[in-house]
Amino acid sequence: MTLGLINANPVVHAKKERISRSEDPHAVDALDIYDFVRDIRDPEHPYSLEQLSVLSEESITVDHELGRILITFTPTVQHCSMATVIGLCLRVKLKHYFPPHYKVDIKVSPGSHADEESVNKQLNDKERVVAALENPNLRQLVEECLYSNEL
Amino acid sequence: MAEATQLTRHIESYVDSSSSLTHQAATLNAIAALVKTDALPLQALVRELDMYLTTTDNVIRARGILLLAEVITRIESKPLDSAIIHSLVGFFKDRLVNWRAVRGALVGCLALIRRKSVVGMVTGSDATAIAQSFLQYMQVQSLGQYDRKLCFELLDCLLERYSDVVTTLGEDLIYGICEAIDAEKDPECLMLAFHIVESLAQLYPDSSGLLASFAKDVFDILEPYFPIHFTHPSSGDTPVQRDDLSKSLMSAFSSTPLFEPFVIPLLLEKLSSSLHSAKIDSLKYLRVCSSKYGAEKIAKYARAIWSSVKDTLSTYLGEPKFSFTIAPVDGIGFPENEIGIEALSLLQQLIVQNSKKKKLHAIGRILYITAKSTISSCNAVFENLFSRMMDDLGFSVSNADSFSNGDIFTSQRVKFGFLYLCIELLAGCKELIVGSDKPALQYVFEHETCCIMLHRFSTQLLNAFGSVLAVSAERCPLDPDIYIGVKGLQILATFQSDVFPIQKSIFENILNKIMSIIMEDFEKTILWESALKALCHVGSFVQMFHESEKAMSYRSLVVEKIVELLSLDDITLPFSLKVEALSNVGMTGRKNMLTILQGLGTAVLANLSKVHRNVRSSETAVQLLECYSCKLLPWIHENGGTEDFAVQFALDIWSQAGNCMDFSAPFVEKGLLDAIMKAMKLSVGSCVVESQNLIIQNAYSILSSHTNFQLKEVETLPLTPGKYDISLRDEGIISLFASVVVAVHPKTHIPDIRVLMHLFIITLLRGVVPVAQALGSILNKLVSTSNSAENSGDLTLEEALDVIFNTKICFSSTDMLQRCNGTSNGNEMVLTDICLGIANDRLLQINAICGLSWIGKGLLLRGHEKIKDITKIFMECLISGTKSALPLIKDSLENTEEQIQDPLVMKCAADAFHVLMSDSEVCLNRKFHATIRPLYKQRFFSSVMPIILQLITKSYSSLSRSFLYRAFAHIMSDTSMVAILSEAKKLIPVLLDCLSMLTEDIQDKDMLYGLLLVLSGMLTEKNGQEAVIENAHIIINCLIKLVDYPHKMLVRETAIQCLVALSELPHARIYPMRTQVLRAISTCLDDTKRAVRYEAVKCRQTWWVHNFFFIECVQFYLVQLLLYLPIFTFLLDLLIGRQCHPEVFISEVQYQLP
């Protein structure tokens, strides 16, 4: 474990206003998903992923025909070792969100991480995700991020 | 040679420091004259001076160098060879190192630098060399005052004349300058220093340039000087004055936008200081800086600047010291004038600078508050800005009268800004006038500048605002324009007339303008609505301030015109808009409302009178009546208006209803009848008893004279629904009469009540529902025998009940006779018998049940015992389909086929419980003076529910059970939660059955939802938990069926919410249901509605947690179990064989561990 923070001084952005929507019909769309995950806390800082611009509405795409959902997130620094934790948080949070016929892919956005390929591989490997969740330390960290009151 | 010796003597005497100053000057002039006239070449002089310039005696060397430098200063207009200049530059710049001879060196450098190009000037590289040498060796602040001044002059000169070459020095230059001017105190030097900074800023103008990184440092040096505080006597010897210094510093401050982050906060801070000069300076600086930095940079400070300026203004303009004896405007002198003016000119600067809309608003607010705060500030603003704005708008003072049309606008966008500011200004001024209520002050207003100017320009403003709103074929006003125009007109119209009399003609013009919009521009919704709003605002203003003259104009121009609109058919304005305008204008004041009501009344009657000829007039009448009952009547009731109109209106309608009878056409269609009845009920309900008596008398006379009912005979003859058809108009009139009866006070005397009740019973059997409501209402309001001893003439409750339940109804018509020959009484029976279907006429039975339900409601509300009998009748209707029917029916009916109740009848009986339990808008509520016993619903619930539950368990026919469920659902959904919770254990199973029954028919979806809400209430209440725990399995099973109920989104959502609530139950109870729930919920994740999906996610998460809990337990014990194999097999047994919940599982395992 490195001492100190990986990104000691992140750029914090303003939170966007939430839009309450009621129009019909309501198919699952990117904003739905974004609304659901934007408040996940960063593992390092008391800011949400939205505030740190790790996630944005544009970074989520939904393909209804193929039933695929792709979420790309951008770690704040290239060598961020928290990228996998963030991805794990997203996976856990979204686990209950979709009907079974959707497949969720979580990736770091291209070029935003030094170890992009291996992170992507790790995040989309079912067994490794499950294994990670069995690690009590990791699990605690993820839960802190998901249910934090610090924001 | 003589010359040479003379020269030597001159030099000697100059170098000799003991000689007097005048002597030195004289010798210097002599030498200079020699050089100038070429009598002595410069080279010769230098050669002559050689010894003095190089001697080791510091004093003499310094004097020598100075001599040479002074000579060069004096021959600045003499052309010199560039080689000479070059060597001189080299000489002097080297001397800068030597602090003892520094003055001479400085003077020399300065003299050389100042040379003009025609006489040979210093080359760029030489200038750079001088600058470098200066920056390298000079310690400016360690020198004396005069030398420092020379230094600054030199720097200044360098920056000014050789700016392009010194730029290349970069950081060194900036550092050097900073170092040089740091902590300088001499005014003259400061003047130069400030100028140097200014030049420096021009040297590096770009925001990403070198200066940008040093801006903070440079400013840190300048900052302490602000505000200039000058202790020297102002009229002393020093040529520099405070003002000069201040101006110079100001130009330094404002020299580059790079200083903006530091300057503005400083200025704002100083603005709030108590130092007088600081305030003035801050304002001045702010003004200049904002103009130099540009609008964008200042924009972010707008709020802060404004709040400071506002404070300043309110402090310093706050106390106008004018005395009434010296009244004229100019006589008002306020001591802090200067600050006020500065502040205002700052504002002016900001305004001129910014024409962008965003800023405009801020400035608008500034103006508004400035104008609002005091008279003097208002005057100042008007003087400073208003006339200027007027000029810009194209009305100048000189030609104010010549423009009277609004066509002068060419560039709309610019005008927009000015008009907006005008509005804010006017609004502020108006507030000021309204806010001051001292009569003395008001007197003065008329002579105030603002008012005078306002007077002068009022016509122009009116035209301007009007033209903004002008709608033409090619132009439709944009939203902001509409805002401006309407608001402007509104403000102009709402100046108080006793303080500031706006001419009557102008006021009327404004009203005309708005009215024309109302009448013509209805297609532009926003424009129309805002115009209407403005109109109402003006109206209520006129009313509020008792402006009689304006009120008259308003009434004649607006109110009467709007009333007139109602009767005009040719106008294109849609009728719904007419009505909206009508009601809004009416609500501006009581008098207006009365006028409007009169107009409305006439219009309604006129339309009613031709309703049979014209379909449109019926629609019109419906709209007017709706407006009357929903808007106007409640308003006049709230605002303490008299009920005269309501009474008159009711009477008028009655007379009209009577007139309608003269035509043979059908009375009216259903919608119109409903509207009339509603208006009638509300009118009557809002009257006092006497008026109600009057109305009901009138109504009764019309009922008896204009219908075919033989009222006189009704009582004497037995009741026969023989004349089976009543005409539509009779039905209409009796419904109308019923609506009067519904709304009357208990004390109101209803004439011939016995006869009326007979009549009502007959009409009720023909399905006229209002009549049933009237009967219920009569029963609800009558006094019972025990406490009505004094007025024996009236019918008592008991007698009325007797009339209803014991009057024999005779079936004399032949077709009826045939059908009911099986009854014991031949052809006579009472109402309740009909309900039970003895007449064997389905329609009759349904009507009777429906009527009885309203009668029952009247009794239920007052808590009468008779309701039990009525309920019993309904119950019998519900269950009579089964074989175990009540003996009463068994005896009376011989034909077993006929014994099976019609499902429609049963449905009607079930729905009767809905009538009983729900709160009705139409009758029997507080508005219509009903007697309502507290907690009547709970009483009814507790007495009826056991019976229903019993009947449900006993009933074998699915049909009758389903209708019992309906009744159950009706009662449940309208009872309060407290009552239900106490019975929860018994109710839940039935409720669940009921829920699954209701899913079968789409039409029951609302009932289903109501019942589901009851269930969710039980789940969330603490008291209900116990019963819920017991029935958890069946509840969950039922809810799982409801989560994909296709017809109502709310049902799905609530069902899922219930499931979430259920997850709070003890783990042991719900664990086995986990997989089922999760499976059902996963389909909901795909729901078409977002809200449902959201709930589904929540639900899924909460239920998932149970899963995790279980897995963790397994993990924990698995490790141990590996060691204890026998137990492992046992565990497998547990996991696969029985679905065991973890607690039990854990305890069992622990039990077996060694």
PDB file of N, CA, C and O in Angstrom, chain A residues 21 24-29 32 36 93 95-101 134 139, chain B residues 1082-1083 1085-1091 1093-1094 1096-1097 1100-1101 1104 1108 1112 1115:
ATOM      1  N   ARG A  21     -38.182  13.334 -13.878  1.00  0.00           N
ATOM      2  CA  ARG A  21     -38.770  13.107 -15.190  1.00  0.00           C
ATOM      3  C   ARG A  21     -40.019  12.274 -15.064  1.00  0.00           C
ATOM      4  O   ARG A  21     -40.105  11.378 -14.247  1.00  0.00           O
ATOM      5  N   ASP A  24     -43.649   9.760 -20.705  1.00  0.00           N
ATOM      6  CA  ASP A  24     -43.858   8.386 -21.123  1.00  0.00           C
ATOM      7  C   ASP A  24     -43.302   8.201 -22.528  1.00  0.00           C
ATOM      8  O   ASP A  24     -43.262   9.133 -23.300  1.00  0.00           O
ATOM      9  N   PRO A  25     -42.983   6.996 -22.931  1.00  0.00           N
ATOM     10  CA  PRO A  25     -42.801   5.820 -22.083  1.00  0.00           C
ATOM     11  C   PRO A  25     -41.432   5.850 -21.405  1.00  0.00           C
ATOM     12  O   PRO A  25     -40.537   6.551 -21.858  1.00  0.00           O
ATOM     13  N   HIS A  26     -41.311   5.089 -20.382  1.00  0.00           N
ATOM     14  CA  HIS A  26     -40.068   5.147 -19.623  1.00  0.00           C
ATOM     15  C   HIS A  26     -39.205   3.931 -19.934  1.00  0.00           C
ATOM     16  O   HIS A  26     -39.296   2.948 -19.228  1.00  0.00           O
ATOM     17  N   ALA A  27     -38.424   3.973 -20.964  1.00  0.00           N
ATOM     18  CA  ALA A  27     -37.473   2.880 -21.154  1.00  0.00           C
ATOM     19  C   ALA A  27     -36.225   3.200 -20.328  1.00  0.00           C
ATOM     20  O   ALA A  27     -35.994   4.356 -19.984  1.00  0.00           O
ATOM     21  N   VAL A  28     -35.454   2.188 -20.019  1.00  0.00           N
ATOM     22  CA  VAL A  28     -34.215   2.426 -19.289  1.00  0.00           C
ATOM     23  C   VAL A  28     -33.313   3.288 -20.164  1.00  0.00           C
ATOM     24  O   VAL A  28     -33.105   2.985 -21.332  1.00  0.00           O
ATOM     25  N   ASP A  29     -32.808   4.388 -19.640  1.00  0.00           N
ATOM     26  CA  ASP A  29     -31.877   5.165 -20.436  1.00  0.00           C
ATOM     27  C   ASP A  29     -30.665   5.566 -19.599  1.00  0.00           C
ATOM     28  O   ASP A  29     -30.595   5.281 -18.405  1.00  0.00           O
ATOM     29  N   ASP A  32     -31.097   7.453 -16.354  1.00  0.00           N
ATOM     30  CA  ASP A  32     -31.569   6.608 -15.253  1.00  0.00           C
ATOM     31  C   ASP A  32     -30.398   6.005 -14.496  1.00  0.00           C
ATOM     32  O   ASP A  32     -30.312   6.074 -13.270  1.00  0.00           O
ATOM     33  N   PHE A  36     -28.527   6.806 -10.777  1.00  0.00           N
ATOM     34  CA  PHE A  36     -28.393   5.760  -9.773  1.00  0.00           C
ATOM     35  C   PHE A  36     -26.972   5.683  -9.225  1.00  0.00           C
ATOM     36  O   PHE A  36     -26.785   5.397  -8.044  1.00  0.00           O
ATOM     37  N   LYS A  93     -23.291  -1.814  -7.139  1.00  0.00           N
ATOM     38  CA  LYS A  93     -24.469  -0.954  -7.080  1.00  0.00           C
ATOM     39  C   LYS A  93     -25.465  -1.308  -8.188  1.00  0.00           C
ATOM     40  O   LYS A  93     -26.668  -1.256  -7.988  1.00  0.00           O
ATOM     41  N   LYS A  95     -25.831  -4.152  -9.610  1.00  0.00           N
ATOM     42  CA  LYS A  95     -26.150  -5.571  -9.652  1.00  0.00           C
ATOM     43  C   LYS A  95     -27.663  -5.807  -9.663  1.00  0.00           C
ATOM     44  O   LYS A  95     -28.176  -6.689 -10.342  1.00  0.00           O
ATOM     45  N   HIS A  96     -28.355  -4.985  -8.867  1.00  0.00           N
ATOM     46  CA  HIS A  96     -29.793  -5.211  -8.740  1.00  0.00           C
ATOM     47  C   HIS A  96     -30.608  -4.387  -9.711  1.00  0.00           C
ATOM     48  O   HIS A  96     -31.812  -4.396  -9.655  1.00  0.00           O
ATOM     49  N   TYR A  97     -29.929  -3.665 -10.550  1.00  0.00           N
ATOM     50  CA  TYR A  97     -30.667  -2.652 -11.289  1.00  0.00           C
ATOM     51  C   TYR A  97     -31.301  -3.171 -12.567  1.00  0.00           C
ATOM     52  O   TYR A  97     -32.328  -2.690 -12.992  1.00  0.00           O
ATOM     53  N   PHE A  98     -30.697  -4.170 -13.189  1.00  0.00           N
ATOM     54  CA  PHE A  98     -31.156  -4.513 -14.528  1.00  0.00           C
ATOM     55  C   PHE A  98     -31.866  -5.838 -14.567  1.00  0.00           C
ATOM     56  O   PHE A  98     -31.532  -6.762 -13.834  1.00  0.00           O
ATOM     57  N   PRO A  99     -32.844  -5.908 -15.447  1.00  0.00           N
ATOM     58  CA  PRO A  99     -33.458  -7.201 -15.706  1.00  0.00           C
ATOM     59  C   PRO A  99     -32.408  -8.114 -16.320  1.00  0.00           C
ATOM     60  O   PRO A  99     -31.429  -7.640 -16.915  1.00  0.00           O
ATOM     61  N   PRO A 100     -32.601  -9.405 -16.202  1.00  0.00           N
ATOM     62  CA  PRO A 100     -31.536 -10.353 -16.529  1.00  0.00           C
ATOM     63  C   PRO A 100     -31.044 -10.283 -17.973  1.00  0.00           C
ATOM     64  O   PRO A 100     -29.919 -10.679 -18.248  1.00  0.00           O
ATOM     65  N   HIS A 101     -31.867  -9.764 -18.877  1.00  0.00           N
ATOM     66  CA  HIS A 101     -31.409  -9.826 -20.267  1.00  0.00           C
ATOM     67  C   HIS A 101     -30.434  -8.711 -20.636  1.00  0.00           C
ATOM     68  O   HIS A 101     -30.043  -8.609 -21.787  1.00  0.00           O
ATOM     69  N   GLU A 134     -15.504 -11.265  -1.774  1.00  0.00           N
ATOM     70  CA  GLU A 134     -15.368 -12.124  -0.605  1.00  0.00           C
ATOM     71  C   GLU A 134     -14.239 -11.671   0.298  1.00  0.00           C
ATOM     72  O   GLU A 134     -14.142 -12.105   1.441  1.00  0.00           O
ATOM     73  N   ARG A 139     -14.588  -5.584   0.608  1.00  0.00           N
ATOM     74  CA  ARG A 139     -16.032  -5.477   0.715  1.00  0.00           C
ATOM     75  C   ARG A 139     -16.428  -4.283   1.584  1.00  0.00           C
ATOM     76  O   ARG A 139     -17.342  -3.532   1.276  1.00  0.00           O
TER      77      ARG A 139
ATOM     78  N   SER B1082     -37.563  -9.365 -10.332  1.00  0.00           N
ATOM     79  CA  SER B1082     -36.662  -9.186 -11.474  1.00  0.00           C
ATOM     80  C   SER B1082     -37.444  -8.879 -12.748  1.00  0.00           C
ATOM     81  O   SER B1082     -36.929  -8.204 -13.634  1.00  0.00           O
ATOM     82  N   THR B1083     -38.685  -9.329 -12.814  1.00  0.00           N
ATOM     83  CA  THR B1083     -39.468  -8.952 -13.997  1.00  0.00           C
ATOM     84  C   THR B1083     -39.864  -7.474 -13.925  1.00  0.00           C
ATOM     85  O   THR B1083     -39.985  -6.813 -14.951  1.00  0.00           O
ATOM     86  N   LEU B1085     -38.040  -5.161 -12.966  1.00  0.00           N
ATOM     87  CA  LEU B1085     -36.921  -4.320 -13.391  1.00  0.00           C
ATOM     88  C   LEU B1085     -37.086  -3.896 -14.837  1.00  0.00           C
ATOM     89  O   LEU B1085     -36.482  -2.939 -15.291  1.00  0.00           O
ATOM     90  N   ASP B1086     -37.929  -4.636 -15.536  1.00  0.00           N
ATOM     91  CA  ASP B1086     -38.128  -4.347 -16.948  1.00  0.00           C
ATOM     92  C   ASP B1086     -39.417  -3.565 -17.180  1.00  0.00           C
ATOM     93  O   ASP B1086     -39.877  -3.442 -18.298  1.00  0.00           O
ATOM     94  N   ASP B1087     -39.960  -3.030 -16.130  1.00  0.00           N
ATOM     95  CA  ASP B1087     -41.239  -2.333 -16.228  1.00  0.00           C
ATOM     96  C   ASP B1087     -41.122  -1.118 -17.133  1.00  0.00           C
ATOM     97  O   ASP B1087     -40.055  -0.538 -17.296  1.00  0.00           O
ATOM     98  N   THR B1088     -42.257  -0.778 -17.727  1.00  0.00           N
ATOM     99  CA  THR B1088     -42.206   0.379 -18.634  1.00  0.00           C
ATOM    100  C   THR B1088     -42.164   1.702 -17.883  1.00  0.00           C
ATOM    101  O   THR B1088     -41.768   2.712 -18.442  1.00  0.00           O
ATOM    102  N   LYS B1089     -42.548   1.701 -16.646  1.00  0.00           N
ATOM    103  CA  LYS B1089     -42.576   2.964 -15.901  1.00  0.00           C
ATOM    104  C   LYS B1089     -41.337   3.089 -15.015  1.00  0.00           C
ATOM    105  O   LYS B1089     -40.942   2.149 -14.334  1.00  0.00           O
ATOM    106  N   ARG B1090     -40.771   4.262 -15.033  1.00  0.00           N
ATOM    107  CA  ARG B1090     -39.541   4.505 -14.306  1.00  0.00           C
ATOM    108  C   ARG B1090     -39.733   4.336 -12.792  1.00  0.00           C
ATOM    109  O   ARG B1090     -38.923   3.722 -12.105  1.00  0.00           O
ATOM    110  N   ALA B1091     -40.846   4.845 -12.304  1.00  0.00           N
ATOM    111  CA  ALA B1091     -41.083   4.806 -10.858  1.00  0.00           C
ATOM    112  C   ALA B1091     -41.125   3.370 -10.358  1.00  0.00           C
ATOM    113  O   ALA B1091     -40.570   3.042  -9.310  1.00  0.00           O
ATOM    114  N   ARG B1093     -39.691   0.768 -11.772  1.00  0.00           N
ATOM    115  CA  ARG B1093     -38.336   0.197 -11.818  1.00  0.00           C
ATOM    116  C   ARG B1093     -37.527   0.627 -10.602  1.00  0.00           C
ATOM    117  O   ARG B1093     -36.811  -0.147  -9.983  1.00  0.00           O
ATOM    118  N   TYR B1094     -37.670   1.886 -10.272  1.00  0.00           N
ATOM    119  CA  TYR B1094     -36.912   2.412  -9.135  1.00  0.00           C
ATOM    120  C   TYR B1094     -37.260   1.667  -7.855  1.00  0.00           C
ATOM    121  O   TYR B1094     -36.389   1.241  -7.094  1.00  0.00           O
ATOM    122  N   ALA B1096     -38.491  -1.248  -7.728  1.00  0.00           N
ATOM    123  CA  ALA B1096     -38.062  -2.637  -7.877  1.00  0.00           C
ATOM    124  C   ALA B1096     -36.592  -2.795  -7.475  1.00  0.00           C
ATOM    125  O   ALA B1096     -36.226  -3.753  -6.797  1.00  0.00           O
ATOM    126  N   VAL B1097     -35.769  -1.838  -7.889  1.00  0.00           N
ATOM    127  CA  VAL B1097     -34.354  -1.905  -7.522  1.00  0.00           C
ATOM    128  C   VAL B1097     -34.213  -1.881  -6.003  1.00  0.00           C
ATOM    129  O   VAL B1097     -33.476  -2.671  -5.411  1.00  0.00           O
ATOM    130  N   ARG B1100     -35.328  -5.129  -4.565  1.00  0.00           N
ATOM    131  CA  ARG B1100     -34.397  -6.203  -4.847  1.00  0.00           C
ATOM    132  C   ARG B1100     -33.202  -6.126  -3.908  1.00  0.00           C
ATOM    133  O   ARG B1100     -32.742  -7.137  -3.386  1.00  0.00           O
ATOM    134  N   GLN B1101     -32.741  -4.923  -3.671  1.00  0.00           N
ATOM    135  CA  GLN B1101     -31.591  -4.780  -2.776  1.00  0.00           C
ATOM    136  C   GLN B1101     -31.914  -5.229  -1.362  1.00  0.00           C
ATOM    137  O   GLN B1101     -31.155  -5.954  -0.740  1.00  0.00           O
ATOM    138  N   TRP B1104     -32.172  -8.882  -1.203  1.00  0.00           N
ATOM    139  CA  TRP B1104     -30.894  -9.529  -1.479  1.00  0.00           C
ATOM    140  C   TRP B1104     -30.067  -9.652  -0.211  1.00  0.00           C
ATOM    141  O   TRP B1104     -29.321 -10.595  -0.016  1.00  0.00           O
ATOM    142  N   PHE B1108     -27.396 -12.571   1.462  1.00  0.00           N
ATOM    143  CA  PHE B1108     -26.017 -12.413   1.899  1.00  0.00           C
ATOM    144  C   PHE B1108     -25.836 -12.897   3.327  1.00  0.00           C
ATOM    145  O   PHE B1108     -24.877 -13.553   3.668  1.00  0.00           O
ATOM    146  N   GLU B1112     -23.098 -15.667   4.368  1.00  0.00           N
ATOM    147  CA  GLU B1112     -22.035 -15.418   5.336  1.00  0.00           C
ATOM    148  C   GLU B1112     -22.057 -16.442   6.455  1.00  0.00           C
ATOM    149  O   GLU B1112     -21.023 -16.918   6.918  1.00  0.00           O
ATOM    150  N   GLN B1115     -20.562 -19.530   5.131  1.00  0.00           N
ATOM    151  CA  GLN B1115     -19.105 -19.446   5.021  1.00  0.00           C
ATOM    152  C   GLN B1115     -18.439 -19.644   6.377  1.00  0.00           C
ATOM    153  O   GLN B1115     -17.465 -20.365   6.527  1.00  0.00           O
TER     154      GLN B1115
END
